[in-house]
Short mmCIF file of C-alpha atoms in Angstrom, two decimals:
data_model
loop_
_atom_site.label_atom_id
_atom_site.label_comp_id
_atom_site.label_asym_id
_atom_site.label_seq_id
_atom_site.Cartn_x
_atom_site.Cartn_y
_atom_site.Cartn_z
CA MET A 1 -16.76 4.64 8.10
CA VAL A 2 -16.21 1.00 9.05
CA VAL A 3 -14.83 1.92 12.54
CA ASN A 4 -17.03 3.16 15.33
CA LEU A 5 -15.88 6.63 16.22
CA ALA A 6 -18.48 6.87 19.02
CA ARG A 7 -16.19 4.60 20.96
CA TYR A 8 -13.44 7.21 21.06
CA GLY A 9 -12.13 7.42 24.52
CA SER A 10 -13.38 4.07 25.55
CA PHE A 11 -9.92 2.65 25.14
CA ARG A 12 -6.72 4.25 26.06
CA HIS A 13 -3.31 3.00 24.93
CA SER A 14 -0.07 4.24 26.46
CA GLY A 15 1.34 5.03 23.12
CA TYR A 16 -1.27 7.76 22.56
CA ASP A 17 -1.27 9.45 25.91
CA ASP A 18 0.67 12.39 24.56
CA ILE A 19 -1.76 12.96 21.74
CA ASP A 20 -4.76 12.55 23.98
CA ASN A 21 -3.38 15.15 26.42
CA ALA A 22 -2.75 17.61 23.63
CA LYS A 23 -5.98 17.23 21.71
CA GLY A 24 -7.36 20.66 22.68
CA PRO A 25 -10.86 21.39 23.97
CA GLU A 26 -12.77 18.81 26.02
CA VAL A 27 -15.06 16.43 24.20
CA GLU A 28 -18.72 17.32 24.82
CA GLU A 29 -21.20 14.59 25.38
CA ILE A 30 -24.55 15.28 23.74
CA GLY A 31 -27.43 12.94 24.09
CA GLY A 32 -25.22 9.95 24.98
CA ALA A 33 -22.96 10.44 21.94
CA LEU A 34 -19.74 12.16 21.66
CA ASP A 35 -19.45 15.43 19.76
CA PHE A 36 -16.24 15.62 17.72
CA GLY A 37 -16.87 19.09 16.27
CA ALA A 38 -14.68 20.77 18.89
CA ILE A 39 -11.71 18.52 18.39
CA PRO A 40 -9.09 20.02 16.14
CA ILE A 41 -6.90 17.87 13.86
CA VAL A 42 -3.56 17.12 15.56
CA GLU A 43 -1.07 19.42 13.93
CA GLU A 44 2.06 18.56 15.85
CA LEU A 45 3.17 15.18 17.02
CA PRO A 46 5.43 14.34 20.05
CA VAL A 47 9.00 14.94 19.20
CA LYS A 48 12.18 13.56 20.70
CA ILE A 49 14.65 16.00 22.21
CA ASN A 50 18.26 15.16 21.26
CA ASP A 51 20.47 16.70 23.83
CA ASP A 52 23.61 14.97 22.45
CA ASP A 53 23.46 16.33 18.94
CA ASP A 54 25.44 19.54 18.64
CA ASP A 55 26.34 19.10 14.95
CA GLY A 56 23.03 20.17 13.52
CA GLY A 57 22.21 19.04 10.00
CA GLU A 58 19.06 18.16 8.20
CA GLU A 59 17.78 15.61 10.75
CA GLY A 60 18.60 17.36 13.96
CA GLY A 61 19.06 20.81 15.53
CA ARG A 62 21.72 22.50 17.60
CA GLY A 63 21.79 22.68 21.30
CA GLY A 64 18.90 20.27 22.09
CA GLU A 65 16.44 21.36 19.46
CA ALA A 66 13.53 19.10 18.73
CA LYS A 67 14.23 16.14 16.51
CA THR A 68 11.42 14.30 14.94
CA GLU A 69 11.28 10.51 14.90
CA LEU A 70 10.46 10.33 11.19
CA VAL A 71 13.07 11.32 8.57
CA ARG A 72 11.25 12.87 5.62
CA GLY A 73 13.75 11.85 2.92
CA LEU A 74 11.23 11.11 0.17
CA SER A 75 10.45 13.67 -2.40
CA GLN A 76 6.85 14.28 -3.72
CA ARG A 77 7.93 12.69 -6.98
CA CYS A 78 9.02 9.50 -5.28
CA ILE A 79 5.93 9.36 -3.12
CA SER A 80 3.63 9.73 -6.11
CA PHE A 81 5.34 7.03 -8.11
CA ILE A 82 5.47 4.68 -5.12
CA ALA A 83 1.70 5.04 -4.71
CA LEU A 84 1.14 4.38 -8.40
CA GLY A 85 3.64 1.54 -8.66
CA GLY A 86 2.43 -0.07 -5.42
CA VAL A 87 -0.91 -1.08 -6.99
CA ILE A 88 0.82 -2.74 -9.99
CA GLY A 89 2.07 -6.18 -8.91
CA SER A 90 2.63 -9.63 -10.34
CA GLY A 91 -1.07 -10.27 -9.96
CA LEU A 92 -1.77 -7.87 -12.83
CA PHE A 93 1.10 -9.20 -15.05
CA ILE A 94 0.70 -12.90 -14.31
CA GLY A 95 -2.56 -13.46 -12.43
CA THR A 96 -4.64 -11.72 -15.19
CA GLY A 97 -4.26 -14.77 -17.44
CA THR A 98 -5.73 -16.96 -14.78
CA ALA A 99 -8.62 -14.61 -14.19
CA LEU A 100 -9.42 -14.39 -17.87
CA SER A 101 -9.49 -18.20 -18.15
CA ALA A 102 -12.80 -18.05 -16.18
CA GLY A 103 -14.25 -15.98 -19.01
CA PRO A 104 -14.33 -12.20 -19.55
CA GLY A 105 -17.73 -11.77 -17.86
CA SER A 106 -16.53 -13.54 -14.68
CA ALA A 107 -13.32 -11.48 -14.60
CA LEU A 108 -15.25 -8.21 -15.05
CA ILE A 109 -17.64 -9.04 -12.14
CA ALA A 110 -14.79 -10.22 -9.85
CA TYR A 111 -12.68 -7.09 -10.51
CA SER A 112 -15.69 -4.84 -9.97
CA ILE A 113 -16.62 -6.39 -6.64
CA VAL A 114 -13.01 -6.15 -5.34
CA SER A 115 -12.75 -2.55 -6.59
CA VAL A 116 -15.76 -1.53 -4.59
CA ILE A 117 -14.40 -3.18 -1.41
CA ILE A 118 -11.01 -1.43 -1.90
CA TYR A 119 -12.72 1.91 -2.58
CA PHE A 120 -14.61 1.91 0.77
CA THR A 121 -11.59 0.63 2.63
CA MET A 122 -9.26 3.39 1.33
CA THR A 123 -11.85 6.18 1.86
CA SER A 124 -12.39 5.03 5.40
CA LEU A 125 -8.58 4.95 5.98
CA GLY A 126 -8.29 8.44 4.41
CA GLU A 127 -10.89 9.83 6.84
CA LEU A 128 -8.95 8.33 9.77
CA ALA A 129 -5.69 9.67 8.62
CA THR A 130 -7.16 13.10 8.13
CA TYR A 131 -8.91 13.11 11.43
CA LEU A 132 -5.97 11.79 13.43
CA PRO A 133 -2.54 11.89 11.57
CA ILE A 134 -0.32 9.74 13.78
CA PRO A 135 2.91 7.87 13.04
CA GLY A 136 2.13 4.29 12.32
CA SER A 137 0.25 2.13 9.94
CA PHE A 138 -3.53 1.40 9.91
CA ASN A 139 -3.07 -1.13 12.78
CA ALA A 140 -2.63 1.90 15.03
CA TYR A 141 -6.21 2.98 14.22
CA GLY A 142 -7.40 -0.54 14.92
CA THR A 143 -5.82 -0.35 18.37
CA ARG A 144 -7.27 3.02 19.06
CA PHE A 145 -10.78 2.86 17.73
CA VAL A 146 -11.59 -0.87 18.06
CA ASP A 147 -9.49 -2.78 20.56
CA PRO A 148 -5.81 -3.28 21.37
CA ALA A 149 -6.27 -7.00 20.71
CA PHE A 150 -7.63 -6.11 17.31
CA GLY A 151 -4.68 -3.95 16.48
CA PHE A 152 -2.33 -6.76 17.67
CA ALA A 153 -3.96 -9.33 15.48
CA LEU A 154 -4.10 -6.89 12.52
CA SER A 155 -0.36 -6.27 12.76
CA TRP A 156 0.55 -9.89 12.82
CA ASN A 157 -1.81 -10.81 9.97
CA TYR A 158 -0.36 -7.96 7.85
CA TRP A 159 3.14 -9.26 8.57
CA LEU A 160 2.16 -12.82 7.56
CA ASN A 161 0.47 -11.50 4.45
CA TRP A 162 3.62 -9.67 3.26
CA VAL A 163 5.95 -12.63 4.07
CA SER A 164 3.80 -14.77 1.84
CA THR A 165 3.50 -12.04 -0.82
CA VAL A 166 7.31 -11.46 -1.04
CA ALA A 167 7.85 -15.21 -1.36
CA TYR A 168 5.24 -15.31 -4.12
CA GLU A 169 6.85 -12.34 -5.93
CA ALA A 170 10.29 -14.14 -5.76
CA GLY A 171 8.78 -17.01 -7.51
CA ALA A 172 6.74 -15.02 -9.99
CA VAL A 173 9.76 -13.08 -11.20
CA ALA A 174 11.30 -16.45 -12.40
CA ILE A 175 8.32 -17.27 -14.63
CA PRO A 176 8.86 -14.84 -17.50
CA ILE A 177 12.65 -15.21 -17.20
CA SER A 178 12.43 -18.93 -17.61
CA TYR A 179 11.05 -18.48 -21.14
CA TRP A 180 14.34 -16.84 -22.21
CA LEU A 181 16.70 -18.91 -20.04
CA PRO A 182 15.01 -22.25 -19.45
CA HIS A 183 18.15 -24.08 -18.39
CA VAL A 184 18.92 -21.83 -15.39
CA ASN A 185 17.59 -23.14 -12.05
CA PHE A 186 14.34 -21.57 -10.99
CA ALA A 187 15.61 -20.70 -7.56
CA VAL A 188 18.41 -18.61 -8.83
CA TRP A 189 16.02 -15.75 -9.91
CA GLY A 190 14.05 -15.87 -6.69
CA ILE A 191 17.16 -15.67 -4.48
CA SER A 192 18.51 -12.84 -6.72
CA LEU A 193 15.27 -10.84 -6.28
CA MET A 194 15.38 -11.37 -2.43
CA ALA A 195 18.95 -10.14 -2.40
CA ILE A 196 18.03 -7.00 -4.33
CA VAL A 197 15.05 -6.31 -2.03
CA VAL A 198 17.21 -6.65 1.12
CA THR A 199 19.89 -4.36 -0.39
CA ILE A 200 17.51 -1.68 -1.30
CA ASN A 201 15.94 -1.67 2.16
CA CYS A 202 19.44 -1.36 3.83
CA ILE A 203 20.31 1.84 1.98
CA THR A 204 19.18 5.31 2.92
CA VAL A 205 15.62 6.46 2.71
CA ARG A 206 16.46 8.78 -0.31
CA GLY A 207 18.09 5.90 -2.10
CA TYR A 208 15.14 3.60 -1.47
CA GLY A 209 12.89 6.22 -2.82
CA GLU A 210 14.88 6.70 -5.99
CA ALA A 211 15.00 2.90 -6.58
CA GLU A 212 11.26 2.70 -6.06
CA PHE A 213 10.63 5.59 -8.43
CA TRP A 214 12.43 3.91 -11.32
CA PHE A 215 10.92 0.51 -10.69
CA ALA A 216 7.45 2.13 -10.58
CA LEU A 217 8.21 4.06 -13.73
CA ILE A 218 9.07 0.81 -15.47
CA LYS A 219 5.86 -0.79 -14.44
CA ILE A 220 3.75 2.14 -15.43
CA VAL A 221 5.36 2.27 -18.92
CA ALA A 222 4.83 -1.51 -19.25
CA ILE A 223 1.15 -1.17 -18.38
CA CYS A 224 0.69 1.60 -20.84
CA MET A 225 2.38 -0.45 -23.60
CA PHE A 226 0.17 -3.52 -22.76
CA ILE A 227 -2.92 -1.34 -23.07
CA ILE A 228 -1.81 0.09 -26.47
CA VAL A 229 -0.77 -3.30 -27.82
CA GLY A 230 -4.00 -4.89 -26.54
CA ILE A 231 -6.17 -2.32 -28.23
CA ALA A 232 -4.19 -2.65 -31.50
CA VAL A 233 -4.55 -6.45 -31.50
CA ALA A 234 -8.32 -6.37 -30.66
CA ALA A 235 -8.83 -3.75 -33.38
CA GLY A 236 -6.95 -5.86 -35.98
CA GLY A 237 -4.02 -3.45 -36.27
CA LEU A 238 -1.61 -6.25 -35.26
CA GLY A 239 -1.94 -9.82 -36.38
CA GLY A 240 -4.39 -9.10 -39.17
CA HIS A 241 -7.48 -10.39 -37.28
CA HIS A 242 -10.17 -8.19 -35.76
CA TYR A 243 -11.11 -9.70 -32.41
CA GLY A 244 -13.37 -6.99 -30.99
CA PHE A 245 -15.80 -8.71 -28.49
CA GLU A 246 -15.31 -12.11 -30.21
CA MET A 247 -13.98 -13.77 -27.00
CA TRP A 248 -17.25 -12.84 -25.22
CA ARG A 249 -18.87 -15.58 -27.32
CA TYR A 250 -16.05 -18.07 -27.43
CA LYS A 251 -17.27 -21.54 -26.38
CA LYS A 252 -18.73 -21.12 -22.85
CA ALA A 253 -17.92 -17.45 -22.56
CA PRO A 254 -18.59 -14.95 -21.08
CA PHE A 255 -18.88 -17.14 -18.02
CA VAL A 256 -16.70 -20.28 -17.98
#
């Protein structure tokens, strides 16, 4: 793992006091290192008692029963498709052309290197989430296992990253539409996309999940169609020309 679990307990953050106090058996120190074998996975998280809710319902109980902070309104179907659709973005639809312009060999090496980085990052995050399931994103683990300043910087960098990404997505959506409607101002499509995104995030969790499900389904179907058409074109089934690995020898290829 990338993080140093041996520093567990070196930093204490007020947001985790409840979990720390309920972690179970004491941590045994063996040979200067901490032994985590006796620490169970946190099964229950702190809950908020709602004394004013007497109406019951899905999100609360009667007579001051425990009410969790998180509303689990997403079905397994929605979660699965959000995970699949989340990795399919404008970089795959639009940025692939730029990557291929450097040559097929260069693109293959670049994608392979990034894939290895992502693999180790996600497996490390999966271990952390399994060891300590807490409400919050990965910045919470940075605060707990590295340093509060690191978690703070990680949160703001992630926010800035997504502010830039959403702006890029708003511009990217106008690129293919401009081929069909070239006389419409470029900004119209970007503003329309932003309005749709804001509207979806303002509705209920279940409504957001359903919207994400159908958007992800469209992207998955599109990717499958691209793969099928690409194989058909390369094999000569469409266009009447058999490409095969011809582009690996085109001009300066495979490395341009």
